[in-house]
Amino acid sequence: MKKSNIKSKHIINHPLFLPLVCLLLVLIVNLIQTPSFFKITIQNGVLYGFIIDIINRSSGLIIMAVGMTLVVASSGGTDISVGAVSALAGAVCVAVLGTGESYRMPYIISLLLPLIAGMVCGAFNGFLVSYMRVQPMVATLILFTAGRGIAQLITGSFILYVKPVQFQYLGSFLPNVPIPTPCFVATFVILITWLTLKYTSLNMFIQSVGINPKASHLVGLNSKMITFFTYVFCSVCAAGAGLISVSRTASIDANNVGLNVELDAILAVAIGGNSLSGGKFSLFGSVIGAITIQALTTTLYAMHVSADQLPLYKAIVVIIIVALQSPEPKRWYYMIKSGISSGRSAREAN
Amino acid sequence: MRIFKKTAAVILAIMMFMSLAGCGNNKAPVSNDSSDTGTDEKSKSIYVGFVQVGAESDWRMANTKSMQETFTEAKGYKFEMVDAQQKTDKQITAIRDFIQKDVDYIVLAPNTEAGWDTVLGEAKAAGIPVIIVDRMIQTNDNSLFTAWVGSNFKQEGYDAVTALENVLKSKGIPDTQEINIVTLQGTMGSSAQIGRTDGFAEKMAAHKNWKMLDKQSGDFTQEKGQEVMESFLKSYPDIDVVISENDNMSFGAVKAIKAAGKTCGPKGDITIVSFDAVHAAFEAMIAGDIDVDVECNPLHGPRVEKLIKALEAGESVDKIAYVDEDVFYAKDAASIIGKRAY
């Protein structure tokens, strides 16, 4: 009896417990409303179903959320330029390949150059935040506004289309592979990040810089360099997400790629149970957060909520999720629990 | 550390250069002949000042080109245009500038709907007629502008119904068969979305066998359109028609349909009715992806010229003038594409 109590307490206190509960809550609504939601079939040689949609569509957001988590953890601020950076990366990618019947340059360059562009953007953000000590939101605000401008400049303010079919592989399916390619990319990014954090001291360094940069500096950590690195990494992630988005539509619309996605990325970090003031973080929390956001959107589509009411429902669910994760409900839970057990023990004594 | 600082400095320099380049490219206002404002020339030619929103889309650029090509010097016009780079305050400054120059007509493509009363009041006091194109303005005083030229989005909705009737007929689908329709709506609350949705719904009521299964917004973008269409395809296994309120969403829908292993277009199972008729949509029609496209005509120039000619002759003009808009079918796309201005 007592042992199971300890076990349940352990589960409840696990940092991933509440984010997972929230995701399950969203999915359970579907179980009641649209039972066909969980049906997965093979259609046209690929996996097909709402669940696949969620995983596929959330991949880009997951990648961004991974980068955003590290930025939040190390600097206690957010990078609001990720959407613009993804548009910029997409623009570079299409500019490299051109709009002809075949690629203008080898495909690999169209992957590397945008990622380098993302790196440059991240270096710019990171330099301002860590070395110039500009507030993260203000520093990234520059690229938030200018990034799309640069992207527009590259595309000449046109929507450009890439014709070769192979270009769409990254955003849809590889031939004879039933699983969407973005899932592989997202898994790859999560794995690389997780392994790096696990098998180097980076995890601890980032947390310690996030909690107290000065103290970290005094014990010999290069705090500024670590913060700088997280911003570079975040922008590279954003560029990667941009590449997926561009490949998915086989076109670049610099005005709309990654529009408002920075807010979703920050929300994913928050829903994942991470504190936005920096310090301790959970990578998988953010991943679950990103999936939850996409699950919510797909759920509302599947429930046929009309477009004008959609933002309202989204807002309500987000408020509930965030409120659930705030410290107060946890305190209530323990208060009620201790109230019940003390009542029970009182009864038993009688 | 030192090397790092150096690289950072280089990166910063590059970034600054890039943003500078951005400024340089956007700054110069487009004007045809702003240099000479001689008054004696004015008596001969009609001086038209055009305040354009910007150059944000293919549609807008076609709109600009139409104006430039209509009001040529050869036809006896003196035309001057200001590109406001999507900023309302720049448009207001430009109007004041035109009043100062004492132009004969001001043509305004307003960036936003509200906030025009003061500056248009000034134009009215100066006795300069104002013709509004594209978007409408919000005002309580209708005497502030002489006429408005633009698209009739509701009519486009009506046209889509007629177009769909024709397509279904040509596909040999009988009137008795139930037709399942889904709609990809534009950005909620935009005039194009409201007009097209309402217009279609109104005329659709005459067809008892047409059934609107669902409507959802794709925000006029390809990616959202694709995402919503994926969801539609899963919720409704038997979709016959997709009404997509702009071309970009149609491109997304086509991708979603093909990914699901279904077919669309004139030879496919799912009929796609699109709006706007941009160049890429013609290519999609030729490729056999889209069935029919209802035009949203950006060529406002001729219509505005007609108004100005009538005003010059002292005639009264209608307050609201719609541009002529056409419907294009996939079978004609190949022969028309070469003639399209945008």
XYZ file of C-alpha atoms in Angstrom:
692
model
C 0.000 0.000 0.000
C 2.617 2.416 1.148
C 4.995 1.381 -1.608
C 2.457 2.102 -4.338
C 1.808 5.473 -2.744
C 5.444 6.380 -3.032
C 5.452 5.163 -6.595
C 2.423 7.244 -7.576
C 3.941 10.270 -5.882
C 7.069 9.708 -7.876
C 5.091 9.620 -11.109
C 3.080 12.724 -10.236
C 6.189 14.687 -9.401
C 7.924 13.696 -12.607
C 8.406 16.812 -14.756
C 6.819 15.117 -17.772
C 3.704 13.978 -15.893
C 1.517 17.060 -16.403
C 2.509 17.742 -20.029
C 1.644 14.126 -20.846
C -1.673 14.382 -19.004
C -2.545 17.459 -21.049
C -1.720 15.717 -24.311
C -3.770 12.700 -23.282
C -6.693 14.957 -22.319
C -6.690 16.483 -25.795
C -6.559 13.028 -27.375
C -9.269 11.594 -25.108
C -11.679 14.305 -26.294
C -11.221 12.796 -29.749
C -11.922 9.295 -28.521
C -15.372 10.513 -27.474
C -16.056 12.986 -30.282
C -14.514 11.345 -33.337
C -13.806 7.658 -32.751
C -12.259 7.355 -36.211
C -9.548 9.759 -35.062
C -7.200 6.966 -34.054
C -7.700 4.905 -37.169
C -4.461 4.484 -39.101
C -4.594 2.911 -42.533
C -2.226 2.529 -45.439
C -3.393 4.628 -48.342
C -1.441 5.278 -51.510
C 1.432 3.293 -49.980
C 1.854 5.553 -46.972
C 0.462 5.722 -43.444
C -2.749 7.700 -43.346
C -4.763 9.035 -40.440
C -5.265 11.950 -38.077
C -2.554 10.716 -35.715
C -0.061 10.612 -38.585
C -1.123 14.158 -39.481
C -0.392 15.313 -35.942
C 3.062 13.753 -35.870
C 3.863 14.925 -39.377
C 2.612 18.494 -38.943
C 4.150 18.958 -35.510
C 7.632 17.954 -36.694
C 8.623 21.486 -37.699
C 7.335 22.882 -34.430
C 9.151 20.167 -32.464
C 12.450 21.119 -34.084
C 11.872 24.789 -33.289
C 10.777 23.979 -29.741
C 13.979 22.004 -29.104
C 16.053 25.044 -30.053
C 13.777 27.388 -28.150
C 14.058 25.260 -24.992
C 17.816 25.726 -24.850
C 17.518 29.468 -25.494
C 14.956 29.814 -22.726
C 17.019 27.694 -20.347
C 20.288 29.522 -20.884
C 19.107 33.115 -21.136
C 15.720 33.230 -19.478
C 14.457 34.962 -22.595
C 12.793 33.903 -25.816
C 13.929 34.043 -29.418
C 11.032 35.625 -31.295
C 12.839 35.632 -34.625
C 12.456 31.874 -35.348
C 9.524 32.353 -37.738
C 11.345 35.011 -39.743
C 14.547 32.958 -39.763
C 12.660 29.929 -41.121
C 11.241 32.118 -43.917
C 14.713 33.432 -44.643
C 16.155 29.919 -44.783
C 13.352 28.831 -47.098
C 14.021 31.791 -49.366
C 17.729 30.950 -49.541
C 16.890 27.319 -50.319
C 14.591 28.197 -53.225
C 16.977 30.865 -54.482
C 19.722 28.234 -54.653
C 17.624 25.716 -56.570
C 15.873 28.154 -58.870
C 12.436 27.740 -60.392
C 13.409 25.784 -63.481
C 12.508 22.224 -64.453
C 15.719 20.959 -62.849
C 17.871 22.182 -59.977
C 20.281 25.011 -60.665
C 22.744 23.760 -58.069
C 23.236 20.423 -56.301
C 20.497 19.693 -53.802
C 22.922 19.394 -50.894
C 23.870 23.072 -51.255
C 20.221 24.019 -50.916
C 20.266 22.286 -47.529
C 23.618 23.578 -46.322
C 23.344 27.233 -47.341
C 20.026 27.861 -45.544
C 21.407 26.198 -42.418
C 24.467 28.446 -42.636
C 22.159 31.433 -43.115
C 20.346 30.289 -39.975
C 23.690 30.045 -38.200
C 24.535 33.626 -39.174
C 21.148 34.836 -37.914
C 21.662 32.939 -34.680
C 25.142 34.383 -34.292
C 23.675 37.846 -34.711
C 21.012 37.191 -32.060
C 23.476 35.473 -29.756
C 26.018 38.239 -30.087
C 23.471 40.883 -29.134
C 22.109 38.876 -26.219
C 25.262 37.462 -24.670
C 27.980 39.968 -25.548
C 26.024 43.207 -25.883
C 23.643 42.169 -23.080
C 20.578 43.324 -24.983
C 17.288 41.927 -23.662
C 16.589 38.726 -25.643
C 13.191 39.877 -26.850
C 14.540 43.213 -28.057
C 17.596 41.624 -29.660
C 15.586 39.036 -31.568
C 12.944 41.621 -32.454
C 15.430 42.984 -35.001
C 15.429 39.804 -37.064
C 11.750 39.267 -36.309
C 11.037 42.323 -38.438
C 14.095 42.368 -40.727
C 14.264 38.619 -41.424
C 11.144 38.573 -43.570
C 12.353 41.713 -45.312
C 15.599 39.988 -46.278
C 13.629 36.925 -47.370
C 11.405 39.131 -49.543
C 14.500 40.680 -51.030
C 15.874 37.256 -51.952
C 12.613 36.142 -53.555
C 11.955 39.540 -55.127
C 8.620 39.666 -53.224
C 7.270 36.844 -55.370
C 5.902 33.466 -54.389
C 8.348 31.093 -56.080
C 7.641 27.465 -56.950
C 10.171 24.647 -57.191
C 9.227 22.191 -59.911
C 11.224 18.935 -59.491
C 9.175 16.362 -57.570
C 12.177 15.199 -55.515
C 12.149 18.556 -53.768
C 8.984 17.531 -51.946
C 10.530 14.435 -50.371
C 11.800 16.295 -47.315
C 8.350 17.650 -46.471
C 6.261 14.628 -47.459
C 7.367 11.051 -48.083
C 10.436 9.375 -49.497
C 9.577 6.829 -52.180
C 8.573 3.471 -50.669
C 8.794 4.796 -47.110
C 5.387 4.876 -45.393
C 6.473 7.260 -42.625
C 6.561 11.025 -43.321
C 10.115 12.334 -43.738
C 9.686 15.275 -41.303
C 9.267 12.690 -38.512
C 12.733 11.319 -39.230
C 14.195 14.815 -39.237
C 12.509 15.693 -35.952
C 13.617 12.412 -34.353
C 17.137 13.026 -35.584
C 17.226 16.539 -34.088
C 15.801 15.339 -30.762
C 18.237 12.419 -30.575
C 21.319 14.469 -31.436
C 20.373 17.166 -28.934
C 19.477 14.702 -26.228
C 22.643 12.635 -26.665
C 24.814 15.744 -26.697
C 23.191 17.023 -23.542
C 23.364 13.624 -21.866
C 26.938 12.673 -22.658
C 28.570 16.063 -22.295
C 28.386 18.560 -19.462
C 26.453 20.953 -21.664
C 23.193 20.114 -19.942
C 24.522 21.208 -16.562
C 26.347 24.208 -18.026
C 23.207 25.554 -19.703
C 21.164 25.109 -16.549
C 23.739 26.756 -14.353
C 24.131 29.711 -16.741
C 20.357 30.042 -16.848
C 20.064 30.048 -13.070
C 22.932 32.403 -12.365
C 25.259 33.531 -15.179
C 27.529 35.486 -12.826
C 28.111 32.607 -10.431
C 28.656 30.278 -13.387
C 31.240 32.673 -14.728
C 32.991 32.770 -11.355
C 33.300 28.991 -11.229
C 34.987 29.088 -14.616
C 32.179 28.612 -17.150
C 32.201 30.738 -20.256
C 28.616 31.877 -19.677
C 28.516 34.196 -22.650
C 29.778 31.558 -25.032
C 27.160 29.086 -23.805
C 24.300 31.553 -24.260
C 25.689 32.485 -27.661
C 25.770 28.831 -28.649
C 22.126 28.251 -27.697
C 20.994 31.134 -29.919
C 22.997 29.817 -32.862
C 21.523 26.355 -32.302
C 17.985 27.750 -32.042
C 18.268 29.604 -35.347
C 19.721 26.542 -37.077
C 16.713 24.573 -35.812
C 14.423 27.304 -37.126
C 16.155 27.137 -40.501
C 15.651 23.363 -40.544
C 11.958 23.792 -39.813
C 11.819 26.354 -42.623
C 13.315 23.843 -45.053
C 10.623 21.297 -44.178
C 7.897 23.883 -44.615
C 9.232 24.999 -48.001
C 9.569 21.424 -49.198
C 6.045 20.608 -48.025
C 4.490 23.254 -50.255
C 7.242 23.143 -52.898
C 7.149 26.920 -52.819
C 8.381 29.887 -50.827
C 5.908 32.498 -49.661
C 8.181 34.723 -47.577
C 5.190 36.517 -46.073
C 3.618 33.381 -44.681
C 6.240 30.699 -43.964
C 6.471 30.326 -40.206
C 4.080 33.198 -39.598
C 3.365 33.475 -35.833
C 5.162 30.188 -35.262
C 7.456 31.823 -32.693
C 4.462 32.097 -30.397
C 3.687 28.391 -30.844
C 7.322 27.509 -30.151
C 7.331 29.525 -26.929
C 3.978 28.014 -25.978
C 5.360 24.524 -26.630
C 8.179 25.231 -24.196
C 5.712 26.516 -21.619
C 3.245 23.633 -22.057
C 6.201 21.295 -21.654
C 6.408 22.439 -18.074
C 9.521 24.560 -18.553
C 9.973 27.799 -16.670
C 10.324 30.726 -19.068
C 12.677 32.418 -16.618
C 15.484 29.983 -17.421
C 17.428 27.346 -15.564
C 16.131 23.793 -15.337
C 14.573 22.470 -18.479
C 13.110 19.366 -19.999
C 13.720 18.754 -23.681
C 11.028 16.101 -23.940
C 8.565 18.368 -22.167
C 8.875 20.830 -25.035
C 8.520 18.027 -27.583
C 5.295 16.924 -25.891
C 4.215 20.571 -25.784
C 4.718 20.919 -29.531
C 2.754 17.730 -30.221
C -0.025 18.944 -27.906
C -0.380 22.199 -29.854
C -0.650 20.381 -33.181
C -2.962 17.751 -31.660
C -5.228 20.563 -30.533
C -5.366 22.130 -33.999
C -5.992 18.795 -35.721
C -8.612 17.910 -33.098
C -10.506 21.130 -33.690
C -10.442 20.485 -37.451
C -11.680 16.935 -36.913
C -14.468 18.207 -34.656
C -15.551 20.596 -37.455
C -15.282 23.722 -35.341
C -16.049 26.644 -37.636
C -13.148 28.878 -38.565
C -14.367 31.982 -36.777
C -14.706 30.149 -33.456
C -11.460 28.190 -33.759
C -9.139 30.708 -32.046
C -11.532 30.932 -29.093
C -11.522 27.180 -28.436
C -7.765 27.102 -28.832
C -7.376 29.896 -26.304
C -9.649 28.195 -23.785
C -7.749 24.897 -23.973
C -4.390 26.649 -23.712
C -5.568 28.571 -20.639
C -6.688 25.312 -19.014
C -3.402 23.560 -19.824
C -1.241 26.413 -18.562
C -3.369 26.851 -15.432
C -3.130 23.114 -14.725
C 0.636 23.329 -14.767
C 0.930 26.386 -12.544
C 2.104 25.741 -8.944
C -1.268 26.506 -7.327
C -3.263 23.441 -8.530
C -0.441 21.211 -7.317
C -0.692 22.814 -3.883
C -4.476 22.302 -3.906
C -3.992 18.693 -4.883
C -1.743 18.060 -1.914
C -4.028 20.032 0.394
C -7.047 17.973 -0.650
C -5.056 14.763 -0.456
C -3.699 15.491 2.984
C -7.203 16.580 3.993
C -8.638 13.237 2.870
C -5.909 11.158 4.449
C -6.077 13.079 7.710
C -9.844 12.669 7.654
C -9.430 8.963 7.000
C -6.904 8.522 9.770
C -9.224 10.441 12.081
C -12.048 8.076 11.126
C -9.828 5.071 11.603
C -8.862 6.308 15.026
C -12.541 6.523 15.955
C 37.956 34.433 -27.591
C 39.627 37.031 -29.718
C 39.024 35.129 -32.915
C 35.471 34.755 -31.852
C 35.028 38.499 -31.440
C 36.489 39.058 -34.854
C 34.158 36.592 -36.523
C 31.236 38.134 -34.679
C 32.244 41.547 -35.972
C 32.412 40.241 -39.524
C 29.013 38.620 -39.161
C 27.558 41.851 -37.813
C 29.037 43.783 -40.696
C 27.453 41.362 -43.157
C 24.091 41.652 -41.457
C 24.258 45.435 -41.550
C 25.178 45.364 -45.190
C 22.242 43.084 -45.918
C 19.782 45.338 -44.145
C 21.231 48.382 -45.899
C 20.769 46.692 -49.230
C 17.180 46.122 -48.196
C 16.620 49.830 -47.632
C 18.180 50.810 -50.916
C 15.954 48.560 -52.912
C 12.708 49.721 -51.394
C 13.189 53.393 -50.950
C 12.802 55.051 -54.298
C 9.162 55.890 -54.912
C 8.033 54.839 -58.339
C 7.109 57.823 -60.411
C 6.746 58.225 -64.111
C 7.322 61.916 -64.617
C 7.445 63.761 -61.376
C 10.237 66.091 -62.457
C 8.232 68.599 -64.416
C 5.182 70.141 -62.828
C 4.835 72.980 -65.311
C 1.394 74.587 -65.232
C 1.158 75.282 -68.930
C 1.472 71.587 -69.701
C -1.298 70.867 -67.237
C -3.843 72.745 -69.302
C -3.275 70.321 -72.147
C -3.006 66.975 -70.360
C -5.011 65.453 -67.554
C -2.858 65.189 -64.449
C -3.572 61.981 -62.492
C -1.924 61.220 -59.180
C -2.023 57.561 -58.089
C -1.359 56.500 -54.507
C -0.569 52.760 -54.535
C -0.397 50.448 -51.504
C 2.925 48.845 -52.388
C 4.314 45.946 -54.376
C 3.461 43.110 -52.010
C 1.976 40.575 -54.455
C 1.743 39.583 -58.116
C -1.781 40.891 -58.057
C -0.656 44.303 -56.803
C 2.077 44.557 -59.389
C -0.376 43.781 -62.175
C -2.617 46.466 -60.696
C 0.220 49.014 -60.847
C 1.145 48.020 -64.381
C -2.432 48.373 -65.549
C -2.542 51.947 -64.247
C 0.811 52.832 -65.797
C -0.198 51.393 -69.144
C -3.565 53.130 -69.195
C -2.508 56.652 -68.277
C 0.206 57.219 -70.839
C 1.516 60.475 -72.132
C 0.488 59.474 -75.645
C -3.150 59.432 -74.555
C -2.799 62.895 -73.067
C -2.279 62.042 -69.432
C 0.306 63.187 -66.985
C 0.622 60.296 -64.541
C 2.443 60.210 -61.272
C 2.490 57.301 -58.844
C 3.609 56.943 -55.252
C 4.445 53.505 -53.824
C 3.536 53.752 -50.132
C 5.265 50.484 -49.168
C 2.134 49.365 -47.332
C 2.192 52.340 -44.964
C -0.940 54.413 -44.506
C 0.883 57.510 -43.283
C 2.950 57.543 -46.485
C -0.281 57.437 -48.453
C -1.662 60.419 -46.528
C 1.527 62.402 -47.145
C 1.324 61.500 -50.829
C -2.260 62.746 -51.096
C -1.295 66.065 -49.460
C 1.591 66.280 -51.919
C -0.784 65.761 -54.840
C -3.118 68.449 -53.494
C -0.150 70.835 -53.359
C 0.725 70.016 -56.945
C -2.919 70.655 -57.850
C -3.465 67.420 -59.785
C -6.738 66.924 -61.681
C -7.587 63.527 -60.183
C -6.347 61.545 -57.246
C -6.598 57.754 -57.527
C -6.188 56.051 -54.172
C -5.701 52.353 -53.387
C -6.129 52.577 -49.624
C -3.895 50.462 -47.429
C -6.375 50.420 -44.545
C -10.094 51.049 -44.447
C -10.307 53.669 -41.712
C -8.704 57.060 -41.127
C -9.230 58.862 -44.420
C -11.775 61.526 -43.448
C -9.325 64.379 -42.760
C -7.081 64.065 -45.766
C -9.905 63.353 -48.211
C -11.696 66.385 -46.735
C -8.664 68.440 -47.727
C -8.820 67.056 -51.267
C -12.524 67.858 -51.423
C -11.888 71.418 -50.225
C -9.275 71.766 -52.970
C -11.867 70.565 -55.477
C -9.934 67.479 -56.570
C -12.065 64.394 -57.312
C -10.841 61.224 -55.590
C -11.343 57.788 -57.142
C -10.810 54.827 -54.805
C -9.641 51.508 -56.209
C -9.444 47.964 -54.803
C -10.201 48.181 -51.062
C -13.044 50.358 -49.820
C -12.694 53.056 -47.188
C -14.822 53.473 -44.076
C -16.424 56.882 -43.847
C -19.722 58.450 -42.881
C -19.381 61.096 -45.552
C -19.753 59.523 -48.989
C -19.120 62.846 -50.703
C -15.439 62.529 -49.790
C -14.830 60.357 -52.834
C -16.257 60.466 -56.335
C -16.308 56.754 -57.128
C -14.945 53.371 -56.146
C -13.578 50.775 -58.562
C -13.013 47.224 -57.430
C -13.965 43.582 -57.426
C -17.426 42.343 -56.649
C -16.531 39.433 -54.397
C -20.136 38.393 -54.002
C -20.501 38.223 -57.777
C -17.380 36.044 -57.810
C -19.201 33.708 -55.432
C -22.215 33.631 -57.803
C -19.873 33.006 -60.743
C -18.320 30.070 -58.917
C -21.747 28.407 -58.684
C -22.331 28.856 -62.419
C -18.810 27.600 -63.107
C -19.361 24.514 -60.990
C -22.672 23.811 -62.771
C -20.845 23.874 -66.095
C -17.975 21.706 -64.894
C -20.312 19.090 -63.421
C -22.272 19.081 -66.658
C -19.127 18.591 -68.733
C -18.061 15.755 -66.439
C -21.425 14.155 -67.134
C -22.640 14.101 -63.555
C -26.456 14.059 -63.427
C -28.464 16.630 -61.433
C -29.890 13.936 -59.243
C -26.587 12.749 -57.846
C -25.594 14.142 -54.480
C -22.569 16.434 -54.681
C -20.454 16.702 -51.535
C -18.696 20.068 -51.253
C -16.065 21.393 -48.859
C -14.820 24.977 -48.733
C -11.368 26.301 -47.921
C -12.117 29.801 -46.701
C -9.758 32.750 -46.792
C -8.676 34.800 -43.812
C -11.809 35.157 -41.724
C -13.339 38.626 -41.950
C -11.518 39.709 -45.103
C -13.864 41.131 -47.709
C -12.818 38.507 -50.256
C -13.633 35.687 -47.832
C -17.014 37.134 -46.794
C -18.112 37.971 -50.350
C -17.075 34.659 -51.876
C -18.519 32.534 -49.056
C -21.838 34.402 -48.980
C -22.180 34.614 -52.741
C -21.603 30.906 -53.171
C -23.947 29.961 -50.320
C -26.714 32.177 -51.697
C -26.756 30.714 -55.219
C -25.965 27.212 -54.061
C -29.359 27.010 -52.322
C -31.005 26.496 -55.731
C -29.278 23.135 -56.038
C -30.968 20.671 -53.751
C -28.426 17.961 -54.513
C -25.410 20.077 -53.513
C -24.362 19.470 -49.948
C -21.861 21.694 -48.115
C -20.098 19.262 -45.791
C -17.719 21.643 -44.082
C -16.053 25.043 -44.222
C -12.706 25.844 -42.656
C -10.237 28.696 -42.992
C -6.906 28.132 -44.709
C -5.865 31.762 -44.225
C -5.251 32.250 -47.968
C -1.947 30.340 -47.671
C -0.818 27.153 -49.342
C 0.482 25.446 -46.211
C -2.701 26.026 -44.178
C -4.850 25.098 -47.151
C -2.966 21.828 -47.437
C -3.297 21.101 -43.717
C -7.049 21.767 -43.695
C -7.566 19.703 -46.842
C -5.702 16.760 -45.268
C -8.109 16.948 -42.373
C -11.151 17.203 -44.673
C -10.049 14.134 -46.602
C -9.922 12.113 -43.400
C -13.237 13.374 -42.027
C -15.131 12.940 -45.299
C -14.122 9.991 -47.453
C -16.431 11.072 -50.272
C -15.635 14.639 -51.319
C -16.719 15.605 -54.827
C -15.930 19.309 -54.960
C -13.468 21.649 -53.265
C -14.221 25.376 -53.302
C -10.961 27.139 -52.536
C -11.201 30.875 -51.991
C -7.812 31.648 -53.472
C -5.289 29.957 -55.749
C -2.613 29.364 -53.136
C -4.957 27.271 -51.010
C -5.935 25.357 -54.153
C -2.281 24.420 -54.727
C -2.158 23.116 -51.154
C -5.402 21.198 -51.631
C -4.083 19.574 -54.803
C -0.995 18.362 -52.911
C -3.124 16.960 -50.073
C -5.466 15.187 -52.492
C -2.618 13.622 -54.441
C -0.849 12.548 -51.245
C -4.015 10.728 -50.211
C -3.928 8.806 -53.479
C -6.978 10.543 -54.945
C -7.232 12.460 -58.177
C -8.455 15.950 -58.941
C -8.971 18.242 -61.900
C -10.903 17.769 -65.129
C -9.916 14.095 -65.410
C -9.976 13.355 -61.682
C -12.547 12.458 -59.061
C -12.482 15.709 -57.113
C -13.462 18.958 -58.833
C -11.537 22.041 -57.737
C -13.050 25.501 -58.069
C -10.519 28.234 -57.348
C -10.474 32.025 -57.162
C -8.051 34.776 -58.305
C -6.692 33.192 -61.517
C -3.027 34.090 -61.027
C -0.409 32.888 -63.486
C 0.573 29.783 -61.492
C -3.094 28.752 -61.398
C -3.179 28.712 -65.194
C -0.183 26.412 -65.132
C -2.037 24.180 -62.661
C -5.076 24.144 -64.960
C -2.904 23.172 -67.909
C -1.356 20.434 -65.764
C -4.895 19.200 -65.118
C -5.059 19.883 -61.386
C -7.641 22.654 -61.178
C -10.996 22.572 -62.988
C -12.053 26.176 -63.067
C -10.826 29.527 -61.776
C -12.902 32.645 -61.070
C -10.904 35.756 -61.819
C -10.183 38.568 -59.409
C -9.245 41.262 -61.873
C -6.439 43.651 -60.927
C -6.626 45.570 -64.196
C -8.363 48.634 -62.804
C -6.766 51.100 -65.226
C -9.337 51.023 -68.055
C -12.250 51.313 -65.630
C -10.695 54.319 -63.896
C -9.992 55.902 -67.270
C -13.627 55.484 -68.265
C -14.677 57.269 -65.074
C -12.236 60.118 -65.648
C -13.412 60.557 -69.241
C -17.023 60.742 -68.083
C -16.112 63.277 -65.411
C -14.186 65.352 -67.966
C -17.264 65.406 -70.174
C -19.237 66.675 -67.209
C -21.322 63.531 -66.817
C -22.279 62.101 -63.469
C -20.789 58.696 -62.620
C -21.918 55.725 -60.530
C -20.528 55.710 -57.031
C -19.597 52.035 -57.281
C -18.006 50.595 -60.411
C -17.094 46.928 -60.543
C -14.340 45.708 -62.832
C -15.196 43.058 -65.412
C -14.240 39.618 -64.202
C -14.117 36.386 -66.090
C -14.250 32.675 -65.379
C -11.572 30.417 -66.853
C -11.963 26.711 -67.499
C -9.082 24.252 -67.599
C -9.737 23.343 -71.255
C -9.158 26.968 -72.324
C -6.196 27.623 -70.022
C -3.468 26.787 -72.525
C -4.786 29.227 -75.112
C -5.301 32.059 -72.599
C -2.144 31.861 -70.509
C -0.046 33.800 -73.002
C -2.435 36.745 -72.962
C -2.510 37.146 -69.181
C -0.926 40.238 -67.713
C -0.333 38.675 -64.311
